[in-house]
Short mmCIF file of C-alpha atoms and ligand atoms in Angstrom, two decimals:
data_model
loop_
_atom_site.label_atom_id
_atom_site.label_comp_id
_atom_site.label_asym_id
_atom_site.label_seq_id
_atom_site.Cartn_x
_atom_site.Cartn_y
_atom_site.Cartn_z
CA UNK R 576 125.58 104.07 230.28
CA UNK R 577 124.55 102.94 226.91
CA UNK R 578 126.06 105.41 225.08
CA UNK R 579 129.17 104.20 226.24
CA UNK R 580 128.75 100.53 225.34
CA UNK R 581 130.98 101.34 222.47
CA UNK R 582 134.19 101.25 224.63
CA UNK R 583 133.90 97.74 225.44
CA UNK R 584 132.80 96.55 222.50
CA UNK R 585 136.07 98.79 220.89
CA UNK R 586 138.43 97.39 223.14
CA UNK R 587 137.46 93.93 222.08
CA UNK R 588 137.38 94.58 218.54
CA UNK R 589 141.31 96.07 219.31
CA UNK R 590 142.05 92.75 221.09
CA UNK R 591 140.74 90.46 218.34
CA UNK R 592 142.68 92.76 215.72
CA UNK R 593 146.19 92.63 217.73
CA UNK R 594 145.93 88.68 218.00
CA UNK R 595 146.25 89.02 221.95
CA UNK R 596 144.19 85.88 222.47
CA UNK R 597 146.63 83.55 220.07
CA UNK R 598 149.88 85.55 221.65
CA UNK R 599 148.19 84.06 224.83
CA UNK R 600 147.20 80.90 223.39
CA UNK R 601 150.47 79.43 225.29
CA UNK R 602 150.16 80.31 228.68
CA UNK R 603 150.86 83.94 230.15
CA UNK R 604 152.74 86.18 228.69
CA UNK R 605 154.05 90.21 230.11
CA UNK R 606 152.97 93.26 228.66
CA UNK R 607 156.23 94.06 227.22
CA UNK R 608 156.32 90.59 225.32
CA UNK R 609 153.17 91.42 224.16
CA UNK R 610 153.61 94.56 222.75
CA UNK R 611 156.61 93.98 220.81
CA UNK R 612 155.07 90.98 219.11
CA UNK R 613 151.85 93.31 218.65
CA UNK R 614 153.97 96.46 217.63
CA UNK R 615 152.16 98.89 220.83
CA UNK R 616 153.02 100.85 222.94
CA UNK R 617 153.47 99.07 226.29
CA UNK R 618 151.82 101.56 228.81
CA UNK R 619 148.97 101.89 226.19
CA UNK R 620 148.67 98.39 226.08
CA UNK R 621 148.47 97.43 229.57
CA UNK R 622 145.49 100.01 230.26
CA UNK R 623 143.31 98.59 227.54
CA UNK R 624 144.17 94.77 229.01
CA UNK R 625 143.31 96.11 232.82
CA UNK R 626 140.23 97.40 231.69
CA UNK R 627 139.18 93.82 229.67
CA UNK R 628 140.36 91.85 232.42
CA UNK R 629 138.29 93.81 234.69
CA UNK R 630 135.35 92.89 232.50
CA UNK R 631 136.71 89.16 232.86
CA UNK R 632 138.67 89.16 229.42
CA UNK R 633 142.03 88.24 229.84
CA UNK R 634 143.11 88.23 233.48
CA UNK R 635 146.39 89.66 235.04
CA UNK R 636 148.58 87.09 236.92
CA UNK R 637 150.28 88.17 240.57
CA UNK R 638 153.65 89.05 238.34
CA UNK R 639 151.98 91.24 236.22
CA UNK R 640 151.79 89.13 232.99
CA UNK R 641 148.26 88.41 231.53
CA UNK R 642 146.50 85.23 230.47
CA UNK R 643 143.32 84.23 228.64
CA UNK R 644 140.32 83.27 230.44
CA UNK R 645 137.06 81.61 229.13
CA UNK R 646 135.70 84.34 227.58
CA UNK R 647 138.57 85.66 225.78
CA UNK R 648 139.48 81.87 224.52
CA UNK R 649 136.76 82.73 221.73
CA UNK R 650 139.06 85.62 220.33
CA UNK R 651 141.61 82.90 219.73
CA UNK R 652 142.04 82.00 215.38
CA UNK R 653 141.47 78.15 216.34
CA UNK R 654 138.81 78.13 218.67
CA UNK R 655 136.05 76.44 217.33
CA UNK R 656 133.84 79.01 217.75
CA UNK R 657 136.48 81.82 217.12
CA UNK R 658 134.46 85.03 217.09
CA UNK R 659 138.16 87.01 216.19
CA UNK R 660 137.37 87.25 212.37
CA UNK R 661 133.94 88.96 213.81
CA UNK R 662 135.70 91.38 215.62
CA UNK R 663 138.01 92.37 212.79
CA UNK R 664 135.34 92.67 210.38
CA UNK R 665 132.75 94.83 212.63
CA UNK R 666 136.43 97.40 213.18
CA UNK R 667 136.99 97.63 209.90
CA UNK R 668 134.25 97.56 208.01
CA UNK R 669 131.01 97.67 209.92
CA UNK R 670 131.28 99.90 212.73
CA UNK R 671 132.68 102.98 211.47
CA UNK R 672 129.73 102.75 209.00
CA UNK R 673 127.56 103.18 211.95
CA UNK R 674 129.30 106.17 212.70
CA UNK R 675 127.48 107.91 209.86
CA UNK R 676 123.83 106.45 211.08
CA UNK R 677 122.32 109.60 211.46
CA UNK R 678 122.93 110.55 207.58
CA UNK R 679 121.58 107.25 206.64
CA UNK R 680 118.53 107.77 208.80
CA UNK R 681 117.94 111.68 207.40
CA UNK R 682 118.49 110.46 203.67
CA UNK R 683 117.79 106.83 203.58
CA UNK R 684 120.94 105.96 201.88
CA UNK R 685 123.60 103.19 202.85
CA UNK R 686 126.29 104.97 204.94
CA UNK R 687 128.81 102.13 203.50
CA UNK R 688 128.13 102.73 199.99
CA UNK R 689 128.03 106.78 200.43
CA UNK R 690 131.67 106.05 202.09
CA UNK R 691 133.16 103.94 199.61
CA UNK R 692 131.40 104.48 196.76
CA UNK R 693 130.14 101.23 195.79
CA UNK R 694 128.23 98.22 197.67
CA UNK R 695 129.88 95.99 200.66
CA UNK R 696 130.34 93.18 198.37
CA UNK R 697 132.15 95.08 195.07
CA UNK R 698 134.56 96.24 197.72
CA UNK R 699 135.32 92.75 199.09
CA UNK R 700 135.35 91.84 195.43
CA UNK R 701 138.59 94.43 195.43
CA UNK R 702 139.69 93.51 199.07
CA UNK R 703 141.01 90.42 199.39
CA UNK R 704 142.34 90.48 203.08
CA UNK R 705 139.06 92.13 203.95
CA UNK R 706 136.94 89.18 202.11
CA UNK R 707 138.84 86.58 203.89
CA UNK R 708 137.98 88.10 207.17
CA UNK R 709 134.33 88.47 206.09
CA UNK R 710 133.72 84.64 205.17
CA UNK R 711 135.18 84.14 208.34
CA UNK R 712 133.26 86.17 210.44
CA UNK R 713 130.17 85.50 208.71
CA UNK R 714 130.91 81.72 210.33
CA UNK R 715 131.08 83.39 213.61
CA UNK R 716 127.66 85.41 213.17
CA UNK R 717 125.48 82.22 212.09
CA UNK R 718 127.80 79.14 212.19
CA UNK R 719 126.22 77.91 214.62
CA UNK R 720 122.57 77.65 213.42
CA UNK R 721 123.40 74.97 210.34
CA UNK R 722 123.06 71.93 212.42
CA UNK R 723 119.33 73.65 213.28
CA UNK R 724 118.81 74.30 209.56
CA UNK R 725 120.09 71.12 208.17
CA UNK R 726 117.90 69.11 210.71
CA UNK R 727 114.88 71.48 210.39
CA UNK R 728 113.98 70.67 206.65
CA UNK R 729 113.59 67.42 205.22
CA UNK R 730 115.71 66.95 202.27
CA UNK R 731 114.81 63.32 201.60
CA UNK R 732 113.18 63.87 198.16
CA UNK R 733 116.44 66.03 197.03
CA UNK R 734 119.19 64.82 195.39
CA UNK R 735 121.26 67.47 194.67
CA UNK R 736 121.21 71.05 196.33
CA UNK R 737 122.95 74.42 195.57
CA UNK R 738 123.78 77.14 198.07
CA UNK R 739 123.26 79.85 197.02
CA UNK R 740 125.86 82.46 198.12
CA UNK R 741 126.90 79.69 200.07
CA UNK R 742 130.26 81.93 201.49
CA UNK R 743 133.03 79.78 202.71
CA UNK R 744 130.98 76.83 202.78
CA UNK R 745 130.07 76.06 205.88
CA UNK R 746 126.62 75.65 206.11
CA UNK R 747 126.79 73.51 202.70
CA UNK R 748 129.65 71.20 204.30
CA UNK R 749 127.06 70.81 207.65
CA UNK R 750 124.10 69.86 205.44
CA UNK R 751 125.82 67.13 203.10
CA UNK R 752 127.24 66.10 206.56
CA UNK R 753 123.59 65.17 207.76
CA UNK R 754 122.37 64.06 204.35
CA UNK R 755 124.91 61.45 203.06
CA UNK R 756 122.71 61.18 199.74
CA UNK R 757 123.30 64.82 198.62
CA UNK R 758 125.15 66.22 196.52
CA UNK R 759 126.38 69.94 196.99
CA UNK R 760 127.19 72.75 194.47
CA UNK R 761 128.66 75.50 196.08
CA UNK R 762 127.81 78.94 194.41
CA UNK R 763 128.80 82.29 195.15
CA UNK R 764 131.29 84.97 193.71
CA UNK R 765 134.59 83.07 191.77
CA UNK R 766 137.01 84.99 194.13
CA UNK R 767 135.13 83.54 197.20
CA UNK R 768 134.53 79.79 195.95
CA UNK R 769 137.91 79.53 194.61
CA UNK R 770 139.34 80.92 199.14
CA UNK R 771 136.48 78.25 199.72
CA UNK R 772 137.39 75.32 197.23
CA UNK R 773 140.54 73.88 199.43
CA UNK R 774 138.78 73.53 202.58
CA UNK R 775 135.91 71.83 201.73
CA UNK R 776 137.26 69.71 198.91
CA UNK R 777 139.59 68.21 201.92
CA UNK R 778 137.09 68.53 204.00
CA UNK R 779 135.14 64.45 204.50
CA UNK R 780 132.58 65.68 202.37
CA UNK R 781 134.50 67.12 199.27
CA UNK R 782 133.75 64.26 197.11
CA UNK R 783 130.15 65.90 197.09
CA UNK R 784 131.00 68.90 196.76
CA UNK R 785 130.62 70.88 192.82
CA UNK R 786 131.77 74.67 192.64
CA UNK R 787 129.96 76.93 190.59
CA UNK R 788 131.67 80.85 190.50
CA UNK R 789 129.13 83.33 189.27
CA UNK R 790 126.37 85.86 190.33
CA UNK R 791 123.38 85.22 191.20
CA UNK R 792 122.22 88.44 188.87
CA UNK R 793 123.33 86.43 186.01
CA UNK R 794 121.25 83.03 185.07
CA UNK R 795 122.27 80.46 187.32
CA UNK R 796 123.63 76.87 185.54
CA UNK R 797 122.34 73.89 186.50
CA UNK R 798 119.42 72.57 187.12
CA UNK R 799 119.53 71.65 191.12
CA UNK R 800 116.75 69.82 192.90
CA UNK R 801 116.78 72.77 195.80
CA UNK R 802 118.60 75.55 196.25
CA UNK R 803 119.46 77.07 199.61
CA UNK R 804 120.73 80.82 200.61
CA UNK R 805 121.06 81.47 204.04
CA UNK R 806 120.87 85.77 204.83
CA UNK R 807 121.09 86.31 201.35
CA UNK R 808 117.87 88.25 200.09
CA UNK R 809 118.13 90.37 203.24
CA UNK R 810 121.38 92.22 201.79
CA UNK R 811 119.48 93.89 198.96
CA UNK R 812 116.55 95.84 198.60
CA UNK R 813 113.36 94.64 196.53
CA UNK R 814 114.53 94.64 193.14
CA UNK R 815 117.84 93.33 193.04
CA UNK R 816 115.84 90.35 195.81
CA UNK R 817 113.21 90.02 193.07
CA UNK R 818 116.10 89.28 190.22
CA UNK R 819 117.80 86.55 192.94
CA UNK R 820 114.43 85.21 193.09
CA UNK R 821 114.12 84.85 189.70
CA UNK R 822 117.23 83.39 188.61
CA UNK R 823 117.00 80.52 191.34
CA UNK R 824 113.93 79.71 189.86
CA UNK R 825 114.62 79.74 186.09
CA UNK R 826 117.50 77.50 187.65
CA UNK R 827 115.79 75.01 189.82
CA UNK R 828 114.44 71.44 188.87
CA UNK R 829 110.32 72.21 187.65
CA UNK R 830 109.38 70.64 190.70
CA UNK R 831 112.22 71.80 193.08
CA UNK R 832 112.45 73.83 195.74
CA UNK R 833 113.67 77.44 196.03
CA UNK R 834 114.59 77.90 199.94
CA UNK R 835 114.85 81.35 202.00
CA UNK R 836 116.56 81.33 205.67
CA UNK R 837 115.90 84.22 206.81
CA UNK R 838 114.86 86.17 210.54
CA UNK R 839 111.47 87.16 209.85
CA UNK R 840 110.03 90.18 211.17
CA UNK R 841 107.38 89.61 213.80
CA UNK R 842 104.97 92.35 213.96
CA UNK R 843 104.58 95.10 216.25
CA UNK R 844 106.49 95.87 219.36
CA UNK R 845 107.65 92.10 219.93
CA UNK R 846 111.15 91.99 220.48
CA UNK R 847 113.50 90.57 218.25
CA UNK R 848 117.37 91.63 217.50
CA UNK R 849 115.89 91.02 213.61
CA UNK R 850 114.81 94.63 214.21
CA UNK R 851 118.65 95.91 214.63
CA UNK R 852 119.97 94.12 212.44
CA UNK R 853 117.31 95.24 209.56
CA UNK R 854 118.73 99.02 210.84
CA UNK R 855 122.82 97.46 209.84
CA UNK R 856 121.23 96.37 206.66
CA UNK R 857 120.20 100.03 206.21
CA UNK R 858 123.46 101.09 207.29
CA UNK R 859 126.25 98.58 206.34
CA UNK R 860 124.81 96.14 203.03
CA UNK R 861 122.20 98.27 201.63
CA UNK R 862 119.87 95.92 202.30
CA UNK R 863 116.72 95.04 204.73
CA UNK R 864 114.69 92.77 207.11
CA UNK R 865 111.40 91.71 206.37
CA UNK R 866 107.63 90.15 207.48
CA UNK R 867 106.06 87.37 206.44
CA UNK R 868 103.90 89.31 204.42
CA UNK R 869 107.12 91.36 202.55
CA UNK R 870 108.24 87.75 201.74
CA UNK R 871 105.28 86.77 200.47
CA UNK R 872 104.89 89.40 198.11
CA UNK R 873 108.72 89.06 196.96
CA UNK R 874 108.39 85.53 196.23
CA UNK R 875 105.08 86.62 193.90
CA UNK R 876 107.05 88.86 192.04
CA UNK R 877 109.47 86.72 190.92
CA UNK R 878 107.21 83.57 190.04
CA UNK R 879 107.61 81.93 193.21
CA UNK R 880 104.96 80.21 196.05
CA UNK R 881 105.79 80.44 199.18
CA UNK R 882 104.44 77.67 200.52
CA UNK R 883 105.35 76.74 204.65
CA UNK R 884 107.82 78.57 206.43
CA UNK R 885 110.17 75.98 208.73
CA UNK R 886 110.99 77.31 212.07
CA UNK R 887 114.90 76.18 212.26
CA UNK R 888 116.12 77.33 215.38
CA UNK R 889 117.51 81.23 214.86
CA UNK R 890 116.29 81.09 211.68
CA UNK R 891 113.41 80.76 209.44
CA UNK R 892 113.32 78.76 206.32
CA UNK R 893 110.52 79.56 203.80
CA UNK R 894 110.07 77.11 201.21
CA UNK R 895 109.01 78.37 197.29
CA UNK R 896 108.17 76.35 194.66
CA UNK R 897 108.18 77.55 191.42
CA UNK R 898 104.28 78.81 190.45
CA UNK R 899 102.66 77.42 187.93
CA UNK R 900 101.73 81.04 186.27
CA UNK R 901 105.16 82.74 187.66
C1 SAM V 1774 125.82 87.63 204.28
S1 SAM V 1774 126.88 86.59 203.33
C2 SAM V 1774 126.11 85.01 203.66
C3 SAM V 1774 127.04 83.86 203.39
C4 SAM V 1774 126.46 82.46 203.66
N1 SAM V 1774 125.23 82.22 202.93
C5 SAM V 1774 126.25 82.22 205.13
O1 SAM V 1774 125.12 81.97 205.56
O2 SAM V 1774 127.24 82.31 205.87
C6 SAM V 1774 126.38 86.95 201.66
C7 SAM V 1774 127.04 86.13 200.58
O3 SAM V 1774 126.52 86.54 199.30
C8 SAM V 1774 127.58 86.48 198.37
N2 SAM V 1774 127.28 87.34 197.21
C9 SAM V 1774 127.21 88.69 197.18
N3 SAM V 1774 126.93 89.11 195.94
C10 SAM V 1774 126.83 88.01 195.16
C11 SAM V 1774 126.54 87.79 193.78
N4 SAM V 1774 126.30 88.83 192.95
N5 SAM V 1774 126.49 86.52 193.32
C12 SAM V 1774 126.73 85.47 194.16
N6 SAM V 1774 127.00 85.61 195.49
C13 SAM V 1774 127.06 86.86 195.98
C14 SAM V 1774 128.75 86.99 199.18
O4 SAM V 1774 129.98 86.69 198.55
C15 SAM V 1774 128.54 86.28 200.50
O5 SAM V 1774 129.16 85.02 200.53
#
């Protein structure tokens, strides 16, 4: 039943959190290993691993010891496509702000900040085990779509390009990858560019790579070609996205581009998981999904024409330039 989806996706979220996946990472391993290294009870244990295993996570040997299987490789810290940062961050921090969706949907307020008292990102700002785990896991969420997005948009005419709350850097690092003639600045909040800076800087594109701490609610230095910022407007509502806006273009080049990757909202009852996630922006970031229309009108506001929109696999890029009367 779908009420009950929850217990799966719990016992997952449990997995990733105890590390059984890199515990496992050497071959198979009994539940009593397992539990001392993971500090659980053993009976405890071994029910939550049956049921997994029954769902084709993890799988029991014939001497009662478990191992990984394909699907539970993924919760593993080095697997390319680790989703285990994902699962700690939805347990911690996302999910039991879901809990109070029924408050948010009676008084329109963001469960997350009623909870804690202040926004998603002032609390990772204060929480810096938590932050780790959310650059991570925001790798694992949309990771994947930068080759799309760096392919998608032709950055021939730019020389150098800023992302914008560019995170841990990962969707800058793929772009300068494709584009040997850019140059990056990565920008975001000083506590997460200086967790990014060693990666990247060792990374074979770090000798392209600028850092610029700050917010984006402050003016922006610089004077970049483009600037990027992948699911950025849709964590705040219309004013604070206006002010964004803004600053990127009193920052970029008088003929540069401003660029918005974004899900957009299709109308009506087409489906599109856009739609659920605009009801976790409600919940979890304060925040919300938008149409083509609602982007439109945003990009007015703060001096900006939206002129194509870029289909880029998952993602939609929508491309402003700064208007002559903005
Ligand atoms: C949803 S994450 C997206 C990260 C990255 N763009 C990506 O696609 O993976 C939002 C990012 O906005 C950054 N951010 C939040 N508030 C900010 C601010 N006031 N100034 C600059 N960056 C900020 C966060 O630190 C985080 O990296």
């Amino acid at each position: 039943m779908i009420s009950h989806g929850f217990w799966k996706a719990q016992g997952l979220m449990v997995a990733a959190e105890l590390g059984i996946a890199d515990h496992l990472a050497d071959g198979p391993a009994t539940v009593s290993l397992l539990a001392e290294k993971c500090a659980c009870d053993a009976g405890a244990l071994y029910r939550l691993l049956r049921a997994l295993a029954s769902d084709g996570f993890f799988e029991e040997t014939e001497s009662g010891a478990f191992r990984n299987t394909d699907d539970s490789e993924v919760l593993r810290s080095d697997h390319p496509q680790s989703v285990r940062a994902l699962g700690m961050m939805v347990r911690r921090l996302e999910y039991p702000t879901w809990v109070h969706l029924l408050d948010s949907i009676k008084t329109g307020k963001t469960a997350f900040n009623e909870i804690h008292g202040k926004g998603l990102f002032d609390y990772l700002a204060e929480h810096p085990e938590e932050a780790d785990i959310f650059d991570q896991a925001m790798t694992a969420v949309h990771g994947q779509e930068s080759p799309a997005i760096a392919s998608a948009y032709d950055f021939s005419a730019t020389t150098s390009l800023m992302d914008v709350g560019g995170g841990n850097g990962t969707m800058l690092k793929v772009i300068l990858e494709t584009h040997p003639h850019l140059q990056g600045i990565l920008f975001d909040l000083p506590h997460v560019v200086e967790r990014a800076r060693p990666t990247l800087t060792a990374s074979p594109v770090g000798q392209r790579v600028a850092y610029q701490p700050g917010s984006f609610f402050d003016p922006i230095p610089g004077s970049p070609d483009a600037m990027i910022m992948r699911q950025i407007i849709h964590d705040w509502t219309d004013e604070p996205s206006i002010q964004i806006l803004r600053n990127c273009r009193e920052a970029v080049a008088p003929e540069g581009k401003v660029l918005v990757v974004e899900q957009v909202v299709p109308d009506g009852n087409t489906p599109h998981p856009v739609k659920w996630l605009d009801v976790d922006m409600l919940v979890y970031v304060n925040g919300q999904e938008r149409t083509e229309q609602e982007y439109r009108q945003l990009f007015e506001k703060a001096g900006l024409a939206l002129e194509r929109i870029i289909s880029a696999g998952r993602f939609e890029i929508l491309e402003g330039k700064p208007a002559a009367d903005g």
